[in-house]
Coordinates of C-alpha atoms and ligand atoms in Angstrom, one line a residue:
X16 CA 0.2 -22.0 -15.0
X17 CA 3.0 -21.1 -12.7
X18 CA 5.5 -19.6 -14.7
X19 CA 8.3 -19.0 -12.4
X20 CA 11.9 -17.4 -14.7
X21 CA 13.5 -20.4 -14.1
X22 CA 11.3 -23.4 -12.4
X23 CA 8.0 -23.9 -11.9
X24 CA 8.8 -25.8 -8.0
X25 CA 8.1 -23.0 -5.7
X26 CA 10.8 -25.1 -3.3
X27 CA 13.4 -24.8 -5.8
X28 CA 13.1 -20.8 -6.6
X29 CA 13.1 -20.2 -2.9
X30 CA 16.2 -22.5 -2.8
X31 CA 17.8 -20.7 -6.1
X32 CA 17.0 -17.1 -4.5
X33 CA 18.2 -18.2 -1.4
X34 CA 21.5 -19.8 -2.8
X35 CA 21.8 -15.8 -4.5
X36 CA 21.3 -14.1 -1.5
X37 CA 23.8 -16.3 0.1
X38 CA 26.6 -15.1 -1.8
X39 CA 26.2 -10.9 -1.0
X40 CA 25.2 -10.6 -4.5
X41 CA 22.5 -8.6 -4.0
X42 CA 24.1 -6.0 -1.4
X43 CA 26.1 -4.0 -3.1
X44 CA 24.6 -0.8 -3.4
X45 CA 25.6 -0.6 -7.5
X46 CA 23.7 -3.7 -7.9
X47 CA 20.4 -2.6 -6.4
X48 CA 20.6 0.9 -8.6
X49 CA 21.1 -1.0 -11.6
X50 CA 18.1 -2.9 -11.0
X51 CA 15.9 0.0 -10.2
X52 CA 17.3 1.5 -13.5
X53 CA 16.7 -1.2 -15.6
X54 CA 13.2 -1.9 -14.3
X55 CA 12.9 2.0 -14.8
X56 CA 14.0 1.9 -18.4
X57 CA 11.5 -1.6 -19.0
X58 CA 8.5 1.1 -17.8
X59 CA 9.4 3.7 -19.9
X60 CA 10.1 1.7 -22.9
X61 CA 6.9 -0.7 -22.5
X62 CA 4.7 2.0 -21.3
X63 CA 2.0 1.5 -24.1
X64 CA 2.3 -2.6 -23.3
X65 CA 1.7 -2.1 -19.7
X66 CA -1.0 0.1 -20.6
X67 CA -2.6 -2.2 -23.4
X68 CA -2.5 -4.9 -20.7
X69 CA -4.2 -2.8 -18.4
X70 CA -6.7 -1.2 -20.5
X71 CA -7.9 -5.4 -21.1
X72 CA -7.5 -6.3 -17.0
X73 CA -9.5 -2.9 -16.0
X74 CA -10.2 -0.7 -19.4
X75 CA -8.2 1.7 -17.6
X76 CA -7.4 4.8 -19.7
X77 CA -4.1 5.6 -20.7
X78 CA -3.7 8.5 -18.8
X79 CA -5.0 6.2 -15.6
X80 CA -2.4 3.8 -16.3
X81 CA 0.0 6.3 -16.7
X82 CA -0.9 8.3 -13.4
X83 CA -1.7 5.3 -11.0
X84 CA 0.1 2.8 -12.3
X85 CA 3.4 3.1 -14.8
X86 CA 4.4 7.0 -13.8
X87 CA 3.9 6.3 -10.0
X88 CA 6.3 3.2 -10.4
X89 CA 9.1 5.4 -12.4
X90 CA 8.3 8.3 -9.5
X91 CA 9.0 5.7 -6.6
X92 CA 11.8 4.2 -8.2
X93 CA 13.2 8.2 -9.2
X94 CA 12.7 8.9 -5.2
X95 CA 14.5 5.9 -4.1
X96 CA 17.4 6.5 -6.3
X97 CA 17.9 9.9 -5.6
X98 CA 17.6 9.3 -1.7
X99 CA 18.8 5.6 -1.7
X100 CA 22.7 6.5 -0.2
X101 CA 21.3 8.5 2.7
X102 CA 18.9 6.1 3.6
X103 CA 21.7 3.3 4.0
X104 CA 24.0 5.2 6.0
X105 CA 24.7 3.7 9.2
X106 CA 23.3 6.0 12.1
X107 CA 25.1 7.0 14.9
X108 CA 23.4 6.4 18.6
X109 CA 25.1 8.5 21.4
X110 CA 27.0 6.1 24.2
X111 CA 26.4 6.8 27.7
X112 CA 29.5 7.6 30.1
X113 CA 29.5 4.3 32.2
X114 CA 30.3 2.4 28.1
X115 CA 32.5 5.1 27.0
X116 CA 35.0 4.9 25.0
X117 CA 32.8 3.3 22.1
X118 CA 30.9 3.8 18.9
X119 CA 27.5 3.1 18.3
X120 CA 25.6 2.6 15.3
X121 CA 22.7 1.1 13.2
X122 CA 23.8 -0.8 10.3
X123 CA 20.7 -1.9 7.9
X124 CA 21.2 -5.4 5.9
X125 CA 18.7 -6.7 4.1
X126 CA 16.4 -9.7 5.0
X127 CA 16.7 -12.3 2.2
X128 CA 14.5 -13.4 -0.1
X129 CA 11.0 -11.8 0.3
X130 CA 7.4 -12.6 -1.2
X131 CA 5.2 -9.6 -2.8
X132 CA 1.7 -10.8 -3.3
X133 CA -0.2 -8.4 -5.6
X134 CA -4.0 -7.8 -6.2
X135 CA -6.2 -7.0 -9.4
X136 CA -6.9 -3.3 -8.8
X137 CA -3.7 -1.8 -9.6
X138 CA -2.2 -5.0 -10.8
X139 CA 1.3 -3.1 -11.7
X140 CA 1.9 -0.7 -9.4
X141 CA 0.7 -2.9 -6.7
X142 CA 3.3 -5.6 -7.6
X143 CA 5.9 -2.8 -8.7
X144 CA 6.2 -0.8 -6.1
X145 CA 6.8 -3.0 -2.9
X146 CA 9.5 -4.8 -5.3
X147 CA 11.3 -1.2 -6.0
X148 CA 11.7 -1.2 -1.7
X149 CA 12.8 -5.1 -1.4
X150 CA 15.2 -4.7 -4.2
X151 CA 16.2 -1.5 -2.8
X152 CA 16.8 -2.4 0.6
X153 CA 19.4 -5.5 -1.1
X154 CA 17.1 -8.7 -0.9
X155 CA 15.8 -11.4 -3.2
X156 CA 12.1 -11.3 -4.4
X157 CA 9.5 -13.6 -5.4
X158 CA 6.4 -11.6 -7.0
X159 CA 2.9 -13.1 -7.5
X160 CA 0.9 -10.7 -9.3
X161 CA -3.0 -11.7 -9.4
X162 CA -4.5 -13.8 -11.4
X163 CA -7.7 -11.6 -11.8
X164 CA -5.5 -9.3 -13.8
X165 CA -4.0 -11.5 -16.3
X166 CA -3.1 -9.2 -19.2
X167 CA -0.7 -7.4 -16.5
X168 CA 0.5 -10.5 -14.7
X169 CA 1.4 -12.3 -18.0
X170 CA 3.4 -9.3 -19.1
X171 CA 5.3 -9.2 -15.6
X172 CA 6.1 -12.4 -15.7
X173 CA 7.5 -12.1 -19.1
X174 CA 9.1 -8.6 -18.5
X175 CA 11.0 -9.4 -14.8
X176 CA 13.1 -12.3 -16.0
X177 CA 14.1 -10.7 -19.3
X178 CA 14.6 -7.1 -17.3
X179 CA 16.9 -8.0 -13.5
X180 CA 18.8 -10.3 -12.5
X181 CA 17.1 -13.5 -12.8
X182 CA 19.0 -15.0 -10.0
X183 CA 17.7 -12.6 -7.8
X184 CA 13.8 -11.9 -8.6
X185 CA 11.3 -14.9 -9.7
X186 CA 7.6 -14.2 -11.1
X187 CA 5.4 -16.6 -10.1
X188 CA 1.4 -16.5 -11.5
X189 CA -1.5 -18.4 -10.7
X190 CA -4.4 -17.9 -8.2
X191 CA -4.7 -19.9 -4.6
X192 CA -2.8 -23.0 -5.3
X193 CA -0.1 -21.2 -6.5
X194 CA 0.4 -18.8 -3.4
X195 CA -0.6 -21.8 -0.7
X196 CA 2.1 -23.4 -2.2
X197 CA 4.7 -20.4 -2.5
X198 CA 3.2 -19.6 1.3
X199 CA 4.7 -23.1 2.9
X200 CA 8.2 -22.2 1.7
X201 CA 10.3 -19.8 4.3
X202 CA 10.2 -16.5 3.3
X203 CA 12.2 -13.3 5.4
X204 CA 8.9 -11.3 4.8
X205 CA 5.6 -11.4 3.3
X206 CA 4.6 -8.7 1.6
X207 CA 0.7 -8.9 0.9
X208 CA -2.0 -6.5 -1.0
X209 CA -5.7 -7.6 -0.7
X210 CA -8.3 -8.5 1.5
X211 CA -8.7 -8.9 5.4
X212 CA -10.0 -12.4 4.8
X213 CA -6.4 -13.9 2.6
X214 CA -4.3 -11.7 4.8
X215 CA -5.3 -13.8 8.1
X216 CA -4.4 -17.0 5.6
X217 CA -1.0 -15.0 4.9
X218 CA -0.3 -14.2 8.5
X219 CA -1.1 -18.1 9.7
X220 CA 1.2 -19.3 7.0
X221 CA 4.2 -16.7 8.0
X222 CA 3.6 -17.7 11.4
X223 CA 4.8 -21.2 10.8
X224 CA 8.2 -19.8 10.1
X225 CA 7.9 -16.4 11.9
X226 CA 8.1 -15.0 9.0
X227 CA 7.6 -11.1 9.6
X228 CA 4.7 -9.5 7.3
X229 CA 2.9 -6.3 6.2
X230 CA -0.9 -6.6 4.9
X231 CA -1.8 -3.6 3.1
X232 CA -5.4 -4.2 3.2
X233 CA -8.5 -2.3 2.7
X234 CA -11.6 -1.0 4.6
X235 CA -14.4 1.7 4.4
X236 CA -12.6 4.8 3.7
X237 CA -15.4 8.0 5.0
X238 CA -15.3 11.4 4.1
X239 CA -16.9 14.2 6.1
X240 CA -18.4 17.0 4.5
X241 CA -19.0 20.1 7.2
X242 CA -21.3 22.8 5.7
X243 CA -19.5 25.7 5.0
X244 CA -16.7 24.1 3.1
X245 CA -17.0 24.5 -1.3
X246 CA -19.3 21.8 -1.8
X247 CA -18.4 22.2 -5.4
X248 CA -15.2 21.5 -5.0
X249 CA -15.4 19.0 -2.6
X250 CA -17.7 17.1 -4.9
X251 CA -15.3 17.1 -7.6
X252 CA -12.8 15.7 -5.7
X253 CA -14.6 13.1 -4.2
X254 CA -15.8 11.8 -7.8
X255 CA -12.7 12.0 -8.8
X256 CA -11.2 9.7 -5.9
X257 CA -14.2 7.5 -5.7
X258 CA -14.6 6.8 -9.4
X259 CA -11.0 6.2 -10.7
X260 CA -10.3 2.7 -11.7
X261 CA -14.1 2.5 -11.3
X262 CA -14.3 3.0 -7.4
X263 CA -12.1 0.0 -7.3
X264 CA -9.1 1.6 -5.6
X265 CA -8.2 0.4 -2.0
X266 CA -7.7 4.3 -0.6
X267 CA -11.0 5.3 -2.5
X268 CA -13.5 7.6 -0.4
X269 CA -16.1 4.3 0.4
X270 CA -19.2 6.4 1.7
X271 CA -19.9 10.1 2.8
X272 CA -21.1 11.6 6.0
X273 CA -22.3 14.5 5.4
X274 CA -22.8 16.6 8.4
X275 CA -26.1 19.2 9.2
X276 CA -27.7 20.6 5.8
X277 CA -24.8 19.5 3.3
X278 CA -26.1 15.8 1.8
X279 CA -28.7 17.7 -0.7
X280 CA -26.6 20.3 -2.2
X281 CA -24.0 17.3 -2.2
X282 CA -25.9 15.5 -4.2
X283 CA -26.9 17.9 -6.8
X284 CA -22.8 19.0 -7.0
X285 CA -22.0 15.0 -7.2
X286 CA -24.5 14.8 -10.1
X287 CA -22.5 17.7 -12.1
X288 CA -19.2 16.6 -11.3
X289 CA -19.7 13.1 -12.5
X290 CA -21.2 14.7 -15.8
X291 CA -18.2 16.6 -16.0
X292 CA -15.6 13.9 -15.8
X293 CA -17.8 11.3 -17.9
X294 CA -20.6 12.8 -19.8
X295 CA -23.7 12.0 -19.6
X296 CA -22.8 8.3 -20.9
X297 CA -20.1 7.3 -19.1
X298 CA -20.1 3.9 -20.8
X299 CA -19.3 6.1 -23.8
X300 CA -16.5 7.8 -22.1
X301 CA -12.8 6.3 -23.1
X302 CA -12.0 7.1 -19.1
X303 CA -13.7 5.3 -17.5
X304 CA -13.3 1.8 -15.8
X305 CA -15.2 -1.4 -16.0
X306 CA -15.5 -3.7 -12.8
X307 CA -12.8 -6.6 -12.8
X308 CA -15.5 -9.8 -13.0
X309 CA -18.7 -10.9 -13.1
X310 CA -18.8 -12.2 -9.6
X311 CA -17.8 -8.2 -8.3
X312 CA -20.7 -6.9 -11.0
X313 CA -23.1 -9.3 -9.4
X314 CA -22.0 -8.3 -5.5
X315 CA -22.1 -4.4 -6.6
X316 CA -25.6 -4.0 -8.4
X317 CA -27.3 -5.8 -5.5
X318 CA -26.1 -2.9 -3.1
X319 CA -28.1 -0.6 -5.7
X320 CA -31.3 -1.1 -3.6
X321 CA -29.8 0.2 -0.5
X322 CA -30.5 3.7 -0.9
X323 CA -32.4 6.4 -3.2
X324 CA -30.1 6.7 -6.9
X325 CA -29.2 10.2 -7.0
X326 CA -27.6 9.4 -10.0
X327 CA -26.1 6.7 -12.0
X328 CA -27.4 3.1 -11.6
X329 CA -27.6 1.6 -15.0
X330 CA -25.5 -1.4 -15.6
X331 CA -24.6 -3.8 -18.3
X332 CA -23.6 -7.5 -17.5
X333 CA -21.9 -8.5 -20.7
X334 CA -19.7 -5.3 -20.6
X335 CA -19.1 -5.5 -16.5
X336 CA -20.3 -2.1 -16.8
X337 CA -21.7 -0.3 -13.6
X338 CA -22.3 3.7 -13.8
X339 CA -20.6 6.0 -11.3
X340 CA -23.5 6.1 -8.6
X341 CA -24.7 7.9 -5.6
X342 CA -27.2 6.8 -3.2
X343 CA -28.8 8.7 -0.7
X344 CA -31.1 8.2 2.3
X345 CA -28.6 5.3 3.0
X346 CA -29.0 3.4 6.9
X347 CA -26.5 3.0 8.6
X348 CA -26.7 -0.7 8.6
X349 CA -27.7 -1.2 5.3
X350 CA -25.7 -4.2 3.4
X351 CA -23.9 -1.5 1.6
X352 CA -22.6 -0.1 4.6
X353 CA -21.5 -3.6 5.9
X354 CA -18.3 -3.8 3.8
X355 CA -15.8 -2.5 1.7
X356 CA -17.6 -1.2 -1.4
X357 CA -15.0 -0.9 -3.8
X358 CA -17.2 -0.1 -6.8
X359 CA -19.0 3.1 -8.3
X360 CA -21.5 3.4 -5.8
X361 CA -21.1 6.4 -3.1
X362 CA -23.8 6.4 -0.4
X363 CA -24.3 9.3 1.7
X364 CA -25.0 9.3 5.3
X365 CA -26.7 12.5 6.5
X366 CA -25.4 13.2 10.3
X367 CA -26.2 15.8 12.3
X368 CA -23.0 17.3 13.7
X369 CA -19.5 16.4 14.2
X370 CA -19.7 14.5 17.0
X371 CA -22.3 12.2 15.6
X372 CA -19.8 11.9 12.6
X373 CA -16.8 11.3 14.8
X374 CA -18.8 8.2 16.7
X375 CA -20.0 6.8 13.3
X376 CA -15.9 6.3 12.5
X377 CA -14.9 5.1 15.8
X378 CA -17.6 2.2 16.1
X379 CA -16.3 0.5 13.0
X380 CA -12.9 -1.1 11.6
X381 CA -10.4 1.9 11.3
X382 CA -10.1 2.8 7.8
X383 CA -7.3 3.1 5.6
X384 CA -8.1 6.5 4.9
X385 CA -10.6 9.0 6.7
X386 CA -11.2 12.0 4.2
X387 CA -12.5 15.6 5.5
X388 CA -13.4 18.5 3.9
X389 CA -14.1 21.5 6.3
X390 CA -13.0 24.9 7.3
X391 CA -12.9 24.7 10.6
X392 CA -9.6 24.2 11.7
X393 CA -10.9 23.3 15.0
X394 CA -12.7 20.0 12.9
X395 CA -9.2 19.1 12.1
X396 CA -7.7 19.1 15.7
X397 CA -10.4 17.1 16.6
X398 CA -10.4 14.3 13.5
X399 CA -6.9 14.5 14.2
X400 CA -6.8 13.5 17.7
X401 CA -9.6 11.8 18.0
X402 CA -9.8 9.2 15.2
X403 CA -7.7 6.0 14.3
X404 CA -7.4 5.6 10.1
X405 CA -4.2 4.9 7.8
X406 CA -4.0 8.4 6.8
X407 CA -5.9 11.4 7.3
X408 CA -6.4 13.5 4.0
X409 CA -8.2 17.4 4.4
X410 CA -9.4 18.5 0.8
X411 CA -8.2 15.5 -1.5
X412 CA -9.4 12.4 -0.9
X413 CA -6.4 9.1 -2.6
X414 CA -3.8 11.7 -3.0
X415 CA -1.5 11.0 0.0
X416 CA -0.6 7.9 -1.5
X417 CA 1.6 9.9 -4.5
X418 CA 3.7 11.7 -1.9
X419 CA 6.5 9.5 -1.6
X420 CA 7.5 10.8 1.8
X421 CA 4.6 9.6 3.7
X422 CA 4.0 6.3 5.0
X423 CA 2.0 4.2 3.1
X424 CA -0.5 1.7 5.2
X425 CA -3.2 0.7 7.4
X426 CA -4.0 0.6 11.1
X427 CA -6.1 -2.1 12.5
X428 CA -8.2 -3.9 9.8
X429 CA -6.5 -2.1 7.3
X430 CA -3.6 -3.1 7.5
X431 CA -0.3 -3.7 9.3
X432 CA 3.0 -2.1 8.6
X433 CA 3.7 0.5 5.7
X434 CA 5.7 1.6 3.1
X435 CA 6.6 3.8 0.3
X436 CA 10.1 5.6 -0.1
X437 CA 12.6 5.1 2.7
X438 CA 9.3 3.7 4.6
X439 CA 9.8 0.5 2.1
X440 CA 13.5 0.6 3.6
X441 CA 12.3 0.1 7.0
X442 CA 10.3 -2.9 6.0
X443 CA 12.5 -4.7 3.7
X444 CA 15.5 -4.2 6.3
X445 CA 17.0 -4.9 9.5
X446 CA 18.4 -2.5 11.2
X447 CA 21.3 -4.0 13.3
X448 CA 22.8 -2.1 16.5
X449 CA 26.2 -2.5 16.0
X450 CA 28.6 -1.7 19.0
X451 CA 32.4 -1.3 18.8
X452 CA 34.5 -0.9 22.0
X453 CA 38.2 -0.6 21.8
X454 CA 39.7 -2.6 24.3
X455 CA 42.4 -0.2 25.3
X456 CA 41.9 1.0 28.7
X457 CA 38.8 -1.1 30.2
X458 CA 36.7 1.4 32.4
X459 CA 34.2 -1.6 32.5
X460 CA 36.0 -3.2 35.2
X461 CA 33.6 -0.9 36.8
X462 CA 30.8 -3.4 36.1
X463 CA 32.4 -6.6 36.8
X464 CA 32.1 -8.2 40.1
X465 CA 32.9 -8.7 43.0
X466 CA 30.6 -6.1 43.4
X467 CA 31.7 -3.2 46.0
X468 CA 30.1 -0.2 47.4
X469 CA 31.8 2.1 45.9
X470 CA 31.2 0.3 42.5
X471 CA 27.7 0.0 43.4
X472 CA 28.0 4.2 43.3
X473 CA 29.3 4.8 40.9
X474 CA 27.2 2.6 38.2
X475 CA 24.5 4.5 39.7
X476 CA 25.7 7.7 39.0
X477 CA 27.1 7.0 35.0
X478 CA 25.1 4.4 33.9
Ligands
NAD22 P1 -7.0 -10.5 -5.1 O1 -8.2 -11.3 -5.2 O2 -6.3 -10.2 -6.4 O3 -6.1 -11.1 -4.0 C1 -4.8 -10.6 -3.7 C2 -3.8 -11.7 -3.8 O4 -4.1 -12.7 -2.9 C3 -3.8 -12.3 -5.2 O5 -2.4 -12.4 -5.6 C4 -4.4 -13.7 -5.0 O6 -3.8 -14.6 -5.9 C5 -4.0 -14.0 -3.6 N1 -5.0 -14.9 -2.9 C6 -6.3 -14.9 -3.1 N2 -6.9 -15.8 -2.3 C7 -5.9 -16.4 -1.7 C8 -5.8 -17.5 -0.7 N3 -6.9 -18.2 -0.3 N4 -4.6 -17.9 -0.3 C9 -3.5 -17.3 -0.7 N5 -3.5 -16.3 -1.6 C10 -4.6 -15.8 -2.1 O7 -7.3 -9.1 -4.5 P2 -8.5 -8.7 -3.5 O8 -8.2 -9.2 -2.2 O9 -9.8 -8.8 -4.1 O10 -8.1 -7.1 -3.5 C11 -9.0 -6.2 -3.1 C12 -8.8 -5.8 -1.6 O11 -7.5 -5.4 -1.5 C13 -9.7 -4.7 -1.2 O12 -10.1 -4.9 0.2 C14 -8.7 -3.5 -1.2 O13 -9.1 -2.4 -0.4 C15 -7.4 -4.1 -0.9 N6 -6.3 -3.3 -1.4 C16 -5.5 -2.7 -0.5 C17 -4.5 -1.9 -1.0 C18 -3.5 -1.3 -0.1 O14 -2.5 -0.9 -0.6 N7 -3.8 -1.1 1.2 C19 -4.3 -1.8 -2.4 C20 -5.2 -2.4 -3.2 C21 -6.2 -3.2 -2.7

């Protein structure tokens, strides 16, 4: 089923890609904007076929499709153009005396050809966006989207090839054969979304050709709820971030510590909220998600047991439907608190103060994200400064990831590198120090031997 533009030998479109790069075709900065804008124009006029393909993946709603996945592409690729000449410009590094006179500068040239492994969840974006930054930063690129979203994957691959330069960017679908086999060919960087598990398979494989990589991964993303914060509020948001795409969103609030006396008027603002964003039969409601497969249904309704169903719970096989769900009275070691939910289902931890909450993060993997919503300012020195997570959110839990100026990425377990905007730059580039000394007068005869003490001096003093 691999359904690479031109040929289906993973050998042969690394070869063609590299034989592309090889000729500076893909360094000019007019070539990169006129790939961004084409891929721009491909969104805009395909939006309701990226969103029909999505809507059968995910039965994401139009306006989720638009938000997470088709709008926030066009947004990246809008940032990137508008900054994209600033962010090449070589920059200057000042020259100490002893070198003087010479210029000093970085220069950033791209890598080569680079591959962007893509998972189910946000199956567009997820593929999209890293591609926006390699093609951006002047470089060749092999995309894999995932298998487990084939509507959106089958559309890519037929889109990419028909949209940019063919010469220059190959789709490539399938599952794990596919991607072993793309992952023995020499790649300038890996690019991977997923899971903790493939990413140490991704990382073994680039090691073989030290091949550099970022793993945007996932993790269990807490939120802290201090009492005197707006509960109703807070619960609002964290339905909002926890149940988009079903609760199966890498950044999306995973469990809830809520500090003191806050868990029970949680629960009842939780309860509301969700019947505010999905009636009182979400199943019913045209926005809202259904889980990606039978073998993630099955692993989700087990964890329904793990706690007291505050609301939500009911589930229907045949339509991989799972209700938005809270659980309460959860323990700390329960199975659901053992991994990555990434479903509907939002336990709460009760905790009785901050410290308690702030030891209950540090034990465990550092998140992507660490949510908080409080209104003490000294709680946010102290989460601040004394936690380790991707990013650290007050008041909104996912919506970091839309602000194209901040880093994008994980820390420990969750990941390794980042991107996003001119962060994206960074990865897909190389910045080269590049040194240029006339040879006029040659003051470095102070370096050269024989060696004197007077020499000796002077280094010391201007080097
Ligand atoms: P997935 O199963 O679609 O896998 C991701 C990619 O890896 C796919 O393209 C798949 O074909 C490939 N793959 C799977 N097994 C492989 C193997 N053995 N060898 C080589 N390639 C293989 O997606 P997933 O891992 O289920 O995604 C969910 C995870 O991803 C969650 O942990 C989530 O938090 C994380 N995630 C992170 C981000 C982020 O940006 N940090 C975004 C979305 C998802």
């Amino acid at each position: 089923m691999s359904t690479d533009t031109l040929t289906a030998d993973p050998a042969a479109t690394v070869a063609r890609l590299n034989a592309t790069f090889a000729t500076g075709r893909t360094k000019p900065l007019a070539w990169r904007k006129a790939q961004l804008r084409a891929l721009r124009r491909l969104l805009v006029e395909q939006e309701a076929a990226f969103a029909a393909a999505l809507h059968t993946d995910l039965r994401k709603s139009t306006t989720e499709a638009y938000t997470t996945e088709i709008g926030f592409t066009v947004n990246e690729i809008d940032h990137t153009l508008r900054h994209l000449d600033r962010w090449l410009r070589p920059r200057r590094a000042p020259v100490p005396l002893a070198l003087q006179p010479a210029r000093a500068r970085t220069v950033r040239e791209p890598l080569g050809t680079v591959l962007v492994i893509a998972p189910w969840n946000y199956p567009l974006q997820l593929a999209l966006a890293p591609l926006v930054g390699a093609i951006a930063a002047g470089n060749c690129a092999v995309v894999k989207p995932s298998e487990l979203a084939p509507a959106t994957s089958a559309l890519l691959a037929h889109w990419l090839p028909r949209t940019l330069d063919r010469q220059a960017v190959a789709v490539v679908e399938g599952g794990v054969p596919e991607t072993t086999a793309l992952l023995e060919q020499r790649f300038d960087h890996v690019f991977y979304t997923g899971n903790g598990t493939v990413a140490r398979v991704v990382m073994t494989a680039a090691a073989r050709h030290l091949t550099p990589v970022t793993l945007e991964l996932g993790g269990k993303s807490p939120v802290v709820v201090e009492p005197g914060t707006d509960l109703a509020t807070a619960a609002r948001r964290i339905a909002w971030g926890k149940f988009m795409n079903a609760g199966q969103t890498c950044v999306a609030p995973d469990y809830v510590l809520a500090i003191g006396d806050t868990a029970a008027a949680l629960e009842a603002h939780l309860t509301t909220a969700i019947r505010e964003m999905y009636g009182t039969e979400p199943a019913r409601s045209p926005d809202y998600g259904r889980i990606v497969n039978e073998r993630h249904f099955d692993r989700l309704t087990a964890l329904l047991s793990d706690g007291r169903i505050v609301t939500g719970g009911d589930h229907d096989r045949a339509d991989r439907y799972l209700a938005p769900t809270v659980l309460a009275d959860v323990a700390p070691d329960a199975p659901v608190m053992r991994e990555e939910i990434f479903g509907p289902v939002l336990p709460i931890i009760r905790v009785p103060d901050l410290d308690a909450a702030i030891a209950f993060i540090t034990a465990r993997d550092k998140p992507l994200a660490l949510y908080a919503f409080t209104a003490s300012p000294a709680t946010r020195r102290r989460l601040t400064t004394e936690t380790s997570s991707g990013a650290l959110n007050f008041g909104a839990p996912n919506a970091h990831i839309a602000i194209p100026g901040l880093p994008f990425g994980g820390v420990g377990e969750s990941g390794l590198g980042r991107y996003h905007g001119r962060h994206s730059i960074d990865t897909f580039s190389h910045q080269k120090a590049v040194l240029d000394k006339p040879l006029l007068a040659d003051p470095l005869r102070l370096a050269y031997p024989p060696f004197t003490p007077l020499k000796n001096r002077l280094l010391r003093r201007f080097l």
